[in-house]
Every structure is written in C-alpha cells, then in structure tokens.
Amino acid sequence: MSRANRQRKIKLAFEPTSLRIPLGEIELLRTIPESTRKSPKYGQIAASIREVGIIEPPVVVRVPGDAERYRLLDGHIRIDVLKARGDDDVVCLVATDDEAITYNKRISRMAIVQEHKMILKALEKGVSEERLARALNVNISSIRSKRRLLDGICDEVAKLLQDRMVPLNTFREMKKLRPMRQIEVAETMIAMNRFSWTYAKSLVAATPQHLLTSEKRKAVRGLSDEQIEHMEREATNIDREFRMIEQSYGMDHLDLVLATGYLARLTENVRVVHHLARHHPELLAEFQRIVQLREAA
C-alpha cells in the first residue's frame, strides 16, 4: 500500500480547523449542579479563564442532520463559566466521532515537578506571581513554594520524580538529605510506590547523621538517641536486603512463570493426572492449587 493510500485511510480525530461557535448553538450533555459551582475546581477554572482566557478549547461534535448545531463532548464547566460571564461564543475543537466521553479522563494529571517547570516558564515570560496565583486560583505563597520546589534537590532526583505525583512536603523532607541519600530515598519511594510526606519523614528519621545536610543532631519526638541509632541500623539492613531482593526478582519471576507453565501442562495430561491421583494425591492437589492461582492472576 502506498503512503498516499495509507494517509487516506487514516481518520482524523478532529476537523483540521477550530471554529468559533455561538454558545446558544451548543447542546449540553449534562447540567452543572450548584455544588460543582461552589467547588475549588470550578473556582480555579473560572479564575484561569478570567486571567488568561480559554487555554484548552471545548470539544464539540456536529449534530447529525443540522449543520448549525453542535453537541458538547468535553468542557461543560468552561462553557458554564463563559455563560455566567455573559460571553456570546467560544472557539471549539470539532470532533469527527460522537463519543460522549470526557477527554480529560484520558490525560494524566500534571505532576508537581512538571507544574514547577510550567511556573518557571511563565515567570521567565514575564507573568507575575500574582497573576499566576489568580489564574490558578491559589494563594501566592503556593506559587512561591512550587517555584522553589527543586532548590536543594539534586538533578538525578528531579529526573526520577518528574512524572510522579509527589506531595510538596515530601520534597521539603528530602531537602534535609545529602544528594546520595536523596537518590536512595527517591528510588525506595518509587520501588514501594509510596510518596507520602509521612513515609518521607520516616525515611529521613532513619537516615544516619552523616547523610543529613544539617550538622545538628536530629531530634525525633518520643525517641531517645539510642533508639534513633537502632532505627538507623535497622533501616540500613532493610535497605540492603531490599536491594538484594530487587536484583534477584526478575530471575525469580521468570523461574516462577516457567515452573507454573510446566505444571499447567502436566495437569492437562490425563495419564499424568490419573497417576498422581492414584499414587501422589497430595502433590496433585498442590499442583492444581498453583495452576489455579496462576490463572486467577
């Protein structure tokens, strides 16, 4: 098949040009309840539209049989805000398929490191902190905290966590660590898929003094110096054991897959099953249990 033919067979998700459509010609799939209008999300969208306008155009589809009417697929809150403002029209993307879905559900939420980079770019372009705060409907102190997010965080950790949903306070805890320990903590959080502030605090508390940025002996409420030292030793041992397990996990998992596959084939052989049932019923029961667990997984 030629390249031209392949291109003709590709169906575009949207029409090639956006359209400015009167709000009265857009049919809504649902109404916005009053509780939603009072929510922080609604307020943030309204503030963003007020300060910088529509960033992500609503998505509509043409109503079959009426070229002047459109059905809204995504952007109900944005349309509601525009109507409340008294706007007459809005620029929309026109979808080619009538899918009553919310497109944003297929988009991952922005990680805090990405948000930090977005804020830095906006500031570099001359957008003031005050305007950013109004656009995002947050306190200006939140903008400043996110602007300084990676101050004291090594580049390797920033790369490791750039796509992770990590709380702001977790980064604050990690700033108490020296770079090599920051990397160890980041790798541990990723392996455990835990990024909470309390988990970060526990990892910092279990960190030896020489791996902390402060020379002052850390104090943990309710724990003596001896208990802290014991916790540090235990944390070091657990970390070492965890890394040993992590290194062998891939090979162990492969062996397990091969073994369960072999048992599955054995239990499908009628002659083998009859022999085991007659002479080794306890082994047959165990083999069948393993196969059932494999199929359930």
PDB file of C-alpha atoms in Angstrom:
ATOM      1  CA  MET A   1       0.000   0.000   0.000  1.00  0.00           C
ATOM      2  CA  SER A   2       1.399   3.390  -0.996  1.00  0.00           C
ATOM      3  CA  ARG A   3       1.997   6.137   1.530  1.00  0.00           C
ATOM      4  CA  ALA A   4      -0.744   8.255  -0.042  1.00  0.00           C
ATOM      5  CA  ASN A   5      -3.249   5.404   0.285  1.00  0.00           C
ATOM      6  CA  ARG A   6      -2.274   4.843   3.926  1.00  0.00           C
ATOM      7  CA  GLN A   7      -2.774   8.524   4.674  1.00  0.00           C
ATOM      8  CA  ARG A   8      -6.240   8.453   3.055  1.00  0.00           C
ATOM      9  CA  LYS A   9      -7.223   5.551   5.319  1.00  0.00           C
ATOM     10  CA  ILE A  10      -6.237   7.458   8.488  1.00  0.00           C
ATOM     11  CA  LYS A  11      -9.272   9.081  10.059  1.00  0.00           C
ATOM     12  CA  LEU A  12      -8.584  12.317  11.878  1.00  0.00           C
ATOM     13  CA  ALA A  13      -9.995  12.662  15.389  1.00  0.00           C
ATOM     14  CA  PHE A  14     -10.762  16.360  14.828  1.00  0.00           C
ATOM     15  CA  GLU A  15     -11.600  18.602  11.916  1.00  0.00           C
ATOM     16  CA  PRO A  16      -8.468  20.413  10.652  1.00  0.00           C
ATOM     17  CA  THR A  17      -9.621  23.871  11.786  1.00  0.00           C
ATOM     18  CA  SER A  18     -11.230  25.048  15.007  1.00  0.00           C
ATOM     19  CA  LEU A  19     -14.478  27.026  14.909  1.00  0.00           C
ATOM     20  CA  ARG A  20     -15.832  30.000  16.842  1.00  0.00           C
ATOM     21  CA  ILE A  21     -19.321  28.830  17.787  1.00  0.00           C
ATOM     22  CA  PRO A  22     -22.151  30.810  19.450  1.00  0.00           C
ATOM     23  CA  LEU A  23     -22.864  29.369  22.903  1.00  0.00           C
ATOM     24  CA  GLY A  24     -26.557  29.083  22.039  1.00  0.00           C
ATOM     25  CA  GLU A  25     -25.782  26.594  19.262  1.00  0.00           C
ATOM     26  CA  ILE A  26     -24.021  24.142  21.614  1.00  0.00           C
ATOM     27  CA  GLU A  27     -26.155  21.399  23.160  1.00  0.00           C
ATOM     28  CA  LEU A  28     -25.043  20.242  26.622  1.00  0.00           C
ATOM     29  CA  LEU A  29     -24.956  16.589  27.638  1.00  0.00           C
ATOM     30  CA  ARG A  30     -25.410  17.447  31.314  1.00  0.00           C
ATOM     31  CA  THR A  31     -26.133  20.401  33.557  1.00  0.00           C
ATOM     32  CA  ILE A  32     -23.709  21.774  36.128  1.00  0.00           C
ATOM     33  CA  PRO A  33     -25.107  21.367  39.666  1.00  0.00           C
ATOM     34  CA  GLU A  34     -24.817  24.229  42.146  1.00  0.00           C
ATOM     35  CA  SER A  35     -22.497  22.137  44.334  1.00  0.00           C
ATOM     36  CA  THR A  36     -19.997  21.985  41.450  1.00  0.00           C
ATOM     37  CA  ARG A  37     -20.152  25.748  41.008  1.00  0.00           C
ATOM     38  CA  LYS A  38     -19.065  26.116  44.630  1.00  0.00           C
ATOM     39  CA  SER A  39     -16.176  23.640  44.317  1.00  0.00           C
ATOM     40  CA  PRO A  40     -12.455  24.611  44.258  1.00  0.00           C
ATOM     41  CA  LYS A  41     -12.081  23.080  40.778  1.00  0.00           C
ATOM     42  CA  TYR A  42     -14.821  25.310  39.365  1.00  0.00           C
ATOM     43  CA  GLY A  43     -13.265  28.357  41.029  1.00  0.00           C
ATOM     44  CA  GLN A  44      -9.842  27.519  39.619  1.00  0.00           C
ATOM     45  CA  ILE A  45     -11.199  27.156  36.073  1.00  0.00           C
ATOM     46  CA  ALA A  46     -13.164  30.407  36.406  1.00  0.00           C
ATOM     47  CA  ALA A  47     -10.082  32.248  37.681  1.00  0.00           C
ATOM     48  CA  SER A  48      -7.926  30.869  34.869  1.00  0.00           C
ATOM     49  CA  ILE A  49     -10.445  31.958  32.220  1.00  0.00           C
ATOM     50  CA  ARG A  50     -10.707  35.381  33.802  1.00  0.00           C
ATOM     51  CA  GLU A  51      -6.933  35.907  33.814  1.00  0.00           C
ATOM     52  CA  VAL A  52      -5.648  34.178  30.676  1.00  0.00           C
ATOM     53  CA  GLY A  53      -8.756  33.113  28.737  1.00  0.00           C
ATOM     54  CA  ILE A  54      -9.570  29.645  27.412  1.00  0.00           C
ATOM     55  CA  ILE A  55      -6.371  27.570  27.240  1.00  0.00           C
ATOM     56  CA  GLU A  56      -7.894  24.201  26.295  1.00  0.00           C
ATOM     57  CA  PRO A  57     -10.783  24.660  23.816  1.00  0.00           C
ATOM     58  CA  PRO A  58     -14.024  22.768  24.491  1.00  0.00           C
ATOM     59  CA  VAL A  59     -14.653  19.746  22.263  1.00  0.00           C
ATOM     60  CA  VAL A  60     -17.886  19.513  20.253  1.00  0.00           C
ATOM     61  CA  VAL A  61     -19.300  17.291  17.533  1.00  0.00           C
ATOM     62  CA  ARG A  62     -21.737  18.243  14.784  1.00  0.00           C
ATOM     63  CA  VAL A  63     -25.351  17.188  15.375  1.00  0.00           C
ATOM     64  CA  PRO A  64     -26.391  14.826  12.538  1.00  0.00           C
ATOM     65  CA  GLY A  65     -28.843  16.499  10.165  1.00  0.00           C
ATOM     66  CA  ASP A  66     -28.237  20.025  11.470  1.00  0.00           C
ATOM     67  CA  ALA A  67     -25.006  21.669  10.347  1.00  0.00           C
ATOM     68  CA  GLU A  68     -25.605  24.693  12.595  1.00  0.00           C
ATOM     69  CA  ARG A  69     -25.929  22.736  15.838  1.00  0.00           C
ATOM     70  CA  TYR A  70     -23.166  21.148  17.929  1.00  0.00           C
ATOM     71  CA  ARG A  71     -23.156  18.711  20.853  1.00  0.00           C
ATOM     72  CA  LEU A  72     -20.629  19.330  23.663  1.00  0.00           C
ATOM     73  CA  LEU A  73     -18.378  16.376  24.430  1.00  0.00           C
ATOM     74  CA  ASP A  74     -15.884  17.999  26.786  1.00  0.00           C
ATOM     75  CA  GLY A  75     -15.769  21.359  28.566  1.00  0.00           C
ATOM     76  CA  HIS A  76     -19.067  21.695  30.422  1.00  0.00           C
ATOM     77  CA  ILE A  77     -17.560  23.730  33.254  1.00  0.00           C
ATOM     78  CA  ARG A  78     -15.747  26.037  30.806  1.00  0.00           C
ATOM     79  CA  ILE A  79     -18.985  26.642  28.896  1.00  0.00           C
ATOM     80  CA  ASP A  80     -20.865  27.273  32.141  1.00  0.00           C
ATOM     81  CA  VAL A  81     -18.251  29.844  33.225  1.00  0.00           C
ATOM     82  CA  LEU A  82     -18.441  31.611  29.855  1.00  0.00           C
ATOM     83  CA  LYS A  83     -22.230  31.784  30.022  1.00  0.00           C
ATOM     84  CA  ALA A  84     -22.055  33.205  33.552  1.00  0.00           C
ATOM     85  CA  ARG A  85     -19.616  35.853  32.286  1.00  0.00           C
ATOM     86  CA  GLY A  86     -22.024  36.811  29.538  1.00  0.00           C
ATOM     87  CA  ASP A  87     -19.806  35.659  26.628  1.00  0.00           C
ATOM     88  CA  ASP A  88     -21.541  35.041  23.305  1.00  0.00           C
ATOM     89  CA  ASP A  89     -19.262  32.475  21.661  1.00  0.00           C
ATOM     90  CA  VAL A  90     -16.184  30.302  22.126  1.00  0.00           C
ATOM     91  CA  VAL A  91     -13.511  28.685  19.931  1.00  0.00           C
ATOM     92  CA  CYS A  92     -14.006  24.895  19.885  1.00  0.00           C
ATOM     93  CA  LEU A  93     -12.330  21.792  18.534  1.00  0.00           C
ATOM     94  CA  VAL A  94     -14.762  19.832  16.345  1.00  0.00           C
ATOM     95  CA  ALA A  95     -14.503  16.052  16.819  1.00  0.00           C
ATOM     96  CA  THR A  96     -15.249  13.704  13.955  1.00  0.00           C
ATOM     97  CA  ASP A  97     -16.754  10.974  16.186  1.00  0.00           C
ATOM     98  CA  ASP A  98     -19.666  11.363  18.556  1.00  0.00           C
ATOM     99  CA  GLU A  99     -18.071   9.906  21.666  1.00  0.00           C
ATOM    100  CA  ALA A 100     -19.780  11.043  24.843  1.00  0.00           C
ATOM    101  CA  ILE A 101     -16.594  10.838  26.902  1.00  0.00           C
ATOM    102  CA  THR A 102     -14.569  13.232  28.963  1.00  0.00           C
ATOM    103  CA  TYR A 103     -11.282  13.632  27.135  1.00  0.00           C
ATOM    104  CA  ASN A 104      -9.515  14.795  30.269  1.00  0.00           C
ATOM    105  CA  LYS A 105     -10.061  11.359  31.807  1.00  0.00           C
ATOM    106  CA  ARG A 106      -7.517  10.057  29.327  1.00  0.00           C
ATOM    107  CA  ILE A 107      -4.935  12.632  30.351  1.00  0.00           C
ATOM    108  CA  SER A 108      -2.658  12.165  33.337  1.00  0.00           C
ATOM    109  CA  ARG A 109      -2.760  14.928  35.902  1.00  0.00           C
ATOM    110  CA  MET A 110       0.271  17.196  35.971  1.00  0.00           C
ATOM    111  CA  ALA A 111       2.993  16.040  38.356  1.00  0.00           C
ATOM    112  CA  ILE A 112       4.347  18.655  40.744  1.00  0.00           C
ATOM    113  CA  VAL A 113       7.780  18.758  39.049  1.00  0.00           C
ATOM    114  CA  GLN A 114       6.079  19.493  35.726  1.00  0.00           C
ATOM    115  CA  GLU A 115       3.983  22.159  37.421  1.00  0.00           C
ATOM    116  CA  HIS A 116       7.178  23.661  38.823  1.00  0.00           C
ATOM    117  CA  LYS A 117       8.672  23.854  35.329  1.00  0.00           C
ATOM    118  CA  MET A 118       5.475  25.404  33.959  1.00  0.00           C
ATOM    119  CA  ILE A 119       5.569  28.095  36.646  1.00  0.00           C
ATOM    120  CA  LEU A 120       9.228  28.850  35.905  1.00  0.00           C
ATOM    121  CA  LYS A 121       8.491  29.214  32.184  1.00  0.00           C
ATOM    122  CA  ALA A 122       5.580  31.542  32.893  1.00  0.00           C
ATOM    123  CA  LEU A 123       7.748  33.678  35.172  1.00  0.00           C
ATOM    124  CA  GLU A 124      10.505  33.787  32.532  1.00  0.00           C
ATOM    125  CA  LYS A 125       7.962  35.136  30.044  1.00  0.00           C
ATOM    126  CA  GLY A 126       7.113  37.990  32.388  1.00  0.00           C
ATOM    127  CA  VAL A 127       3.953  36.665  34.029  1.00  0.00           C
ATOM    128  CA  SER A 128       3.866  37.925  37.616  1.00  0.00           C
ATOM    129  CA  GLU A 129       3.443  35.633  40.612  1.00  0.00           C
ATOM    130  CA  GLU A 130       0.258  37.496  41.496  1.00  0.00           C
ATOM    131  CA  ARG A 131      -1.278  36.862  38.076  1.00  0.00           C
ATOM    132  CA  LEU A 132      -0.280  33.202  38.166  1.00  0.00           C
ATOM    133  CA  ALA A 133      -1.895  32.845  41.581  1.00  0.00           C
ATOM    134  CA  ARG A 134      -5.102  34.406  40.295  1.00  0.00           C
ATOM    135  CA  ALA A 135      -5.084  32.248  37.161  1.00  0.00           C
ATOM    136  CA  LEU A 136      -4.634  29.051  39.165  1.00  0.00           C
ATOM    137  CA  ASN A 137      -6.921  30.258  41.972  1.00  0.00           C
ATOM    138  CA  VAL A 138      -4.301  29.541  44.653  1.00  0.00           C
ATOM    139  CA  ASN A 139      -2.526  31.512  47.343  1.00  0.00           C
ATOM    140  CA  ILE A 140       0.571  33.365  46.145  1.00  0.00           C
ATOM    141  CA  SER A 141       2.612  31.509  48.792  1.00  0.00           C
ATOM    142  CA  SER A 142       1.729  28.262  46.973  1.00  0.00           C
ATOM    143  CA  ILE A 143       3.178  29.674  43.733  1.00  0.00           C
ATOM    144  CA  ARG A 144       6.368  30.671  45.538  1.00  0.00           C
ATOM    145  CA  SER A 145       6.711  27.280  47.212  1.00  0.00           C
ATOM    146  CA  LYS A 146       6.328  25.472  43.885  1.00  0.00           C
ATOM    147  CA  ARG A 147       8.763  27.888  42.233  1.00  0.00           C
ATOM    148  CA  ARG A 148      11.400  26.899  44.823  1.00  0.00           C
ATOM    149  CA  LEU A 149      10.408  23.232  44.700  1.00  0.00           C
ATOM    150  CA  LEU A 150      13.740  21.872  43.439  1.00  0.00           C
ATOM    151  CA  ASP A 151      16.023  24.199  45.381  1.00  0.00           C
ATOM    152  CA  GLY A 152      18.284  21.783  47.272  1.00  0.00           C
ATOM    153  CA  ILE A 153      17.132  18.750  45.259  1.00  0.00           C
ATOM    154  CA  CYS A 154      19.769  17.076  43.088  1.00  0.00           C
ATOM    155  CA  ASP A 155      19.183  16.718  39.338  1.00  0.00           C
ATOM    156  CA  GLU A 156      19.027  12.909  39.475  1.00  0.00           C
ATOM    157  CA  VAL A 157      16.127  13.008  41.952  1.00  0.00           C
ATOM    158  CA  ALA A 158      14.314  15.644  39.891  1.00  0.00           C
ATOM    159  CA  LYS A 159      14.508  13.302  36.884  1.00  0.00           C
ATOM    160  CA  LEU A 160      13.419  10.260  38.900  1.00  0.00           C
ATOM    161  CA  LEU A 161      10.350  12.031  40.281  1.00  0.00           C
ATOM    162  CA  GLN A 162       9.436  14.262  37.353  1.00  0.00           C
ATOM    163  CA  ASP A 163       6.387  12.163  36.378  1.00  0.00           C
ATOM    164  CA  ARG A 164       5.361  11.097  39.881  1.00  0.00           C
ATOM    165  CA  MET A 165       2.556  12.535  41.974  1.00  0.00           C
ATOM    166  CA  VAL A 166       4.696  13.620  44.903  1.00  0.00           C
ATOM    167  CA  PRO A 167       3.392  15.957  47.643  1.00  0.00           C
ATOM    168  CA  LEU A 168       5.154  19.267  48.154  1.00  0.00           C
ATOM    169  CA  ASN A 169       6.026  18.379  51.757  1.00  0.00           C
ATOM    170  CA  THR A 170       7.841  15.246  50.596  1.00  0.00           C
ATOM    171  CA  PHE A 171      10.317  17.407  48.696  1.00  0.00           C
ATOM    172  CA  ARG A 172      10.743  19.562  51.797  1.00  0.00           C
ATOM    173  CA  GLU A 173      11.739  16.477  53.763  1.00  0.00           C
ATOM    174  CA  MET A 174      14.162  15.321  51.068  1.00  0.00           C
ATOM    175  CA  LYS A 175      15.974  18.649  51.195  1.00  0.00           C
ATOM    176  CA  LYS A 176      17.241  17.602  54.617  1.00  0.00           C
ATOM    177  CA  LEU A 177      19.302  14.859  52.929  1.00  0.00           C
ATOM    178  CA  ARG A 178      22.595  14.903  51.107  1.00  0.00           C
ATOM    179  CA  PRO A 179      22.419  14.137  47.343  1.00  0.00           C
ATOM    180  CA  MET A 180      23.374  10.442  47.508  1.00  0.00           C
ATOM    181  CA  ARG A 181      20.824   9.796  50.237  1.00  0.00           C
ATOM    182  CA  GLN A 182      18.216  11.767  48.272  1.00  0.00           C
ATOM    183  CA  ILE A 183      18.712   9.367  45.364  1.00  0.00           C
ATOM    184  CA  GLU A 184      18.412   6.329  47.657  1.00  0.00           C
ATOM    185  CA  VAL A 185      15.194   7.670  49.200  1.00  0.00           C
ATOM    186  CA  ALA A 186      13.716   8.520  45.780  1.00  0.00           C
ATOM    187  CA  GLU A 187      14.490   5.020  44.475  1.00  0.00           C
ATOM    188  CA  THR A 188      12.974   3.463  47.602  1.00  0.00           C
ATOM    189  CA  MET A 189       9.772   5.503  47.251  1.00  0.00           C
ATOM    190  CA  ILE A 190       9.485   4.533  43.572  1.00  0.00           C
ATOM    191  CA  ALA A 191      10.063   0.842  44.329  1.00  0.00           C
ATOM    192  CA  MET A 192       7.450   0.920  47.106  1.00  0.00           C
ATOM    193  CA  ASN A 193       5.162   3.274  45.132  1.00  0.00           C
ATOM    194  CA  ARG A 194       4.800   5.425  48.246  1.00  0.00           C
ATOM    195  CA  PHE A 195       5.458   9.162  48.086  1.00  0.00           C
ATOM    196  CA  SER A 196       3.582  10.477  51.108  1.00  0.00           C
ATOM    197  CA  TRP A 197       5.008  13.045  53.492  1.00  0.00           C
ATOM    198  CA  THR A 198       4.797  10.633  56.448  1.00  0.00           C
ATOM    199  CA  TYR A 199       6.739   7.976  54.533  1.00  0.00           C
ATOM    200  CA  ALA A 200       9.380  10.531  53.564  1.00  0.00           C
ATOM    201  CA  LYS A 201       9.642  11.615  57.209  1.00  0.00           C
ATOM    202  CA  SER A 202      10.210   8.018  58.288  1.00  0.00           C
ATOM    203  CA  LEU A 203      12.992   7.607  55.722  1.00  0.00           C
ATOM    204  CA  VAL A 204      14.622  10.841  56.859  1.00  0.00           C
ATOM    205  CA  ALA A 205      14.333   9.780  60.505  1.00  0.00           C
ATOM    206  CA  ALA A 206      16.087   6.510  59.671  1.00  0.00           C
ATOM    207  CA  THR A 207      18.951   8.299  57.893  1.00  0.00           C
ATOM    208  CA  PRO A 208      22.392   8.341  59.563  1.00  0.00           C
ATOM    209  CA  GLN A 209      23.551  11.754  60.746  1.00  0.00           C
ATOM    210  CA  HIS A 210      26.419  11.997  58.236  1.00  0.00           C
ATOM    211  CA  LEU A 211      23.923  11.782  55.335  1.00  0.00           C
ATOM    212  CA  LEU A 212      21.912  14.782  56.553  1.00  0.00           C
ATOM    213  CA  THR A 213      22.586  18.331  55.390  1.00  0.00           C
ATOM    214  CA  SER A 214      22.405  19.697  58.922  1.00  0.00           C
ATOM    215  CA  GLU A 215      25.314  19.033  61.274  1.00  0.00           C
ATOM    216  CA  LYS A 216      22.960  19.365  64.225  1.00  0.00           C
ATOM    217  CA  ARG A 217      21.880  16.044  65.674  1.00  0.00           C
ATOM    218  CA  LYS A 218      18.306  15.419  64.562  1.00  0.00           C
ATOM    219  CA  ALA A 219      15.707  15.053  67.279  1.00  0.00           C
ATOM    220  CA  VAL A 220      12.686  12.792  66.883  1.00  0.00           C
ATOM    221  CA  ARG A 221       9.889  13.357  69.360  1.00  0.00           C
ATOM    222  CA  GLY A 222       9.406  10.396  71.674  1.00  0.00           C
ATOM    223  CA  LEU A 223      12.667   8.639  70.714  1.00  0.00           C
ATOM    224  CA  SER A 224      15.982   8.601  72.555  1.00  0.00           C
ATOM    225  CA  ASP A 225      19.376   8.818  70.818  1.00  0.00           C
ATOM    226  CA  GLU A 226      19.871   5.072  71.326  1.00  0.00           C
ATOM    227  CA  GLN A 227      16.507   4.292  69.726  1.00  0.00           C
ATOM    228  CA  ILE A 228      17.305   6.542  66.769  1.00  0.00           C
ATOM    229  CA  GLU A 229      20.665   4.810  66.257  1.00  0.00           C
ATOM    230  CA  HIS A 230      18.959   1.419  66.411  1.00  0.00           C
ATOM    231  CA  MET A 231      16.379   2.547  63.856  1.00  0.00           C
ATOM    232  CA  GLU A 232      19.163   3.778  61.564  1.00  0.00           C
ATOM    233  CA  ARG A 233      20.912   0.383  61.718  1.00  0.00           C
ATOM    234  CA  GLU A 234      17.673  -1.463  61.048  1.00  0.00           C
ATOM    235  CA  ALA A 235      16.823   0.829  58.144  1.00  0.00           C
ATOM    236  CA  THR A 236      20.258   0.226  56.629  1.00  0.00           C
ATOM    237  CA  ASN A 237      19.812  -3.541  56.928  1.00  0.00           C
ATOM    238  CA  ILE A 238      16.304  -3.417  55.429  1.00  0.00           C
ATOM    239  CA  ASP A 239      17.543  -1.270  52.553  1.00  0.00           C
ATOM    240  CA  ARG A 240      20.376  -3.713  51.841  1.00  0.00           C
ATOM    241  CA  GLU A 241      18.021  -6.708  51.925  1.00  0.00           C
ATOM    242  CA  PHE A 242      15.501  -4.908  49.734  1.00  0.00           C
ATOM    243  CA  ARG A 243      18.115  -4.174  47.071  1.00  0.00           C
ATOM    244  CA  MET A 244      19.274  -7.802  47.096  1.00  0.00           C
ATOM    245  CA  ILE A 245      15.687  -8.974  46.589  1.00  0.00           C
ATOM    246  CA  GLU A 246      15.152  -6.354  43.883  1.00  0.00           C
ATOM    247  CA  GLN A 247      18.201  -7.617  41.965  1.00  0.00           C
ATOM    248  CA  SER A 248      17.025 -11.246  42.016  1.00  0.00           C
ATOM    249  CA  TYR A 249      13.328 -10.523  41.463  1.00  0.00           C
ATOM    250  CA  GLY A 250      13.456 -10.619  37.654  1.00  0.00           C
ATOM    251  CA  MET A 251      15.122 -14.044  37.502  1.00  0.00           C
ATOM    252  CA  ASP A 252      12.931 -15.447  40.282  1.00  0.00           C
ATOM    253  CA  HIS A 253       9.805 -14.239  38.489  1.00  0.00           C
ATOM    254  CA  LEU A 254      10.963 -15.848  35.230  1.00  0.00           C
ATOM    255  CA  ASP A 255      11.598 -19.149  37.031  1.00  0.00           C
ATOM    256  CA  LEU A 256       8.143 -18.959  38.594  1.00  0.00           C
ATOM    257  CA  VAL A 257       6.455 -18.336  35.233  1.00  0.00           C
ATOM    258  CA  LEU A 258       8.265 -21.270  33.640  1.00  0.00           C
ATOM    259  CA  ALA A 259       7.503 -23.593  36.559  1.00  0.00           C
ATOM    260  CA  THR A 260       3.788 -22.750  36.707  1.00  0.00           C
ATOM    261  CA  GLY A 261       3.532 -23.114  32.944  1.00  0.00           C
ATOM    262  CA  TYR A 262       5.078 -26.574  33.166  1.00  0.00           C
ATOM    263  CA  LEU A 263       2.673 -27.568  35.963  1.00  0.00           C
ATOM    264  CA  ALA A 264      -0.265 -26.324  33.895  1.00  0.00           C
ATOM    265  CA  ARG A 265       0.756 -28.617  31.025  1.00  0.00           C
ATOM    266  CA  LEU A 266       1.210 -31.548  33.424  1.00  0.00           C
ATOM    267  CA  THR A 267      -2.285 -31.164  34.886  1.00  0.00           C
ATOM    268  CA  GLU A 268      -3.735 -31.112  31.361  1.00  0.00           C
ATOM    269  CA  ASN A 269      -2.296 -34.593  30.693  1.00  0.00           C
ATOM    270  CA  VAL A 270      -4.924 -37.181  31.621  1.00  0.00           C
ATOM    271  CA  ARG A 271      -2.424 -40.009  32.184  1.00  0.00           C
ATOM    272  CA  VAL A 272      -0.271 -37.854  34.483  1.00  0.00           C
ATOM    273  CA  VAL A 273      -3.333 -36.738  36.469  1.00  0.00           C
ATOM    274  CA  HIS A 274      -4.516 -40.359  36.890  1.00  0.00           C
ATOM    275  CA  HIS A 275      -1.055 -41.459  38.052  1.00  0.00           C
ATOM    276  CA  LEU A 276      -0.755 -38.598  40.560  1.00  0.00           C
ATOM    277  CA  ALA A 277      -4.290 -39.127  41.826  1.00  0.00           C
ATOM    278  CA  ARG A 278      -3.543 -42.813  42.486  1.00  0.00           C
ATOM    279  CA  HIS A 279      -0.030 -42.566  43.946  1.00  0.00           C
ATOM    280  CA  HIS A 280       0.539 -38.902  44.999  1.00  0.00           C
ATOM    281  CA  PRO A 281      -2.822 -37.215  45.634  1.00  0.00           C
ATOM    282  CA  GLU A 282      -1.274 -34.562  47.895  1.00  0.00           C
ATOM    283  CA  LEU A 283       1.076 -33.469  45.066  1.00  0.00           C
ATOM    284  CA  LEU A 284      -1.785 -33.337  42.562  1.00  0.00           C
ATOM    285  CA  ALA A 285      -3.826 -31.135  44.900  1.00  0.00           C
ATOM    286  CA  GLU A 286      -0.866 -28.774  45.348  1.00  0.00           C
ATOM    287  CA  PHE A 287      -0.146 -28.649  41.600  1.00  0.00           C
ATOM    288  CA  GLN A 288      -3.784 -27.849  40.854  1.00  0.00           C
ATOM    289  CA  ARG A 289      -3.814 -25.124  43.520  1.00  0.00           C
ATOM    290  CA  ILE A 290      -0.724 -23.482  41.974  1.00  0.00           C
ATOM    291  CA  VAL A 291      -2.264 -23.604  38.495  1.00  0.00           C
ATOM    292  CA  GLN A 292      -5.495 -22.061  39.788  1.00  0.00           C
ATOM    293  CA  LEU A 293      -3.540 -19.234  41.407  1.00  0.00           C
ATOM    294  CA  ARG A 294      -1.710 -18.666  38.124  1.00  0.00           C
ATOM    295  CA  GLU A 295      -4.964 -18.485  36.175  1.00  0.00           C
ATOM    296  CA  ALA A 296      -6.535 -16.144  38.739  1.00  0.00           C
ATOM    297  CA  ALA A 297      -3.556 -13.772  38.463  1.00  0.00           C
TER     298      ALA A 297
END
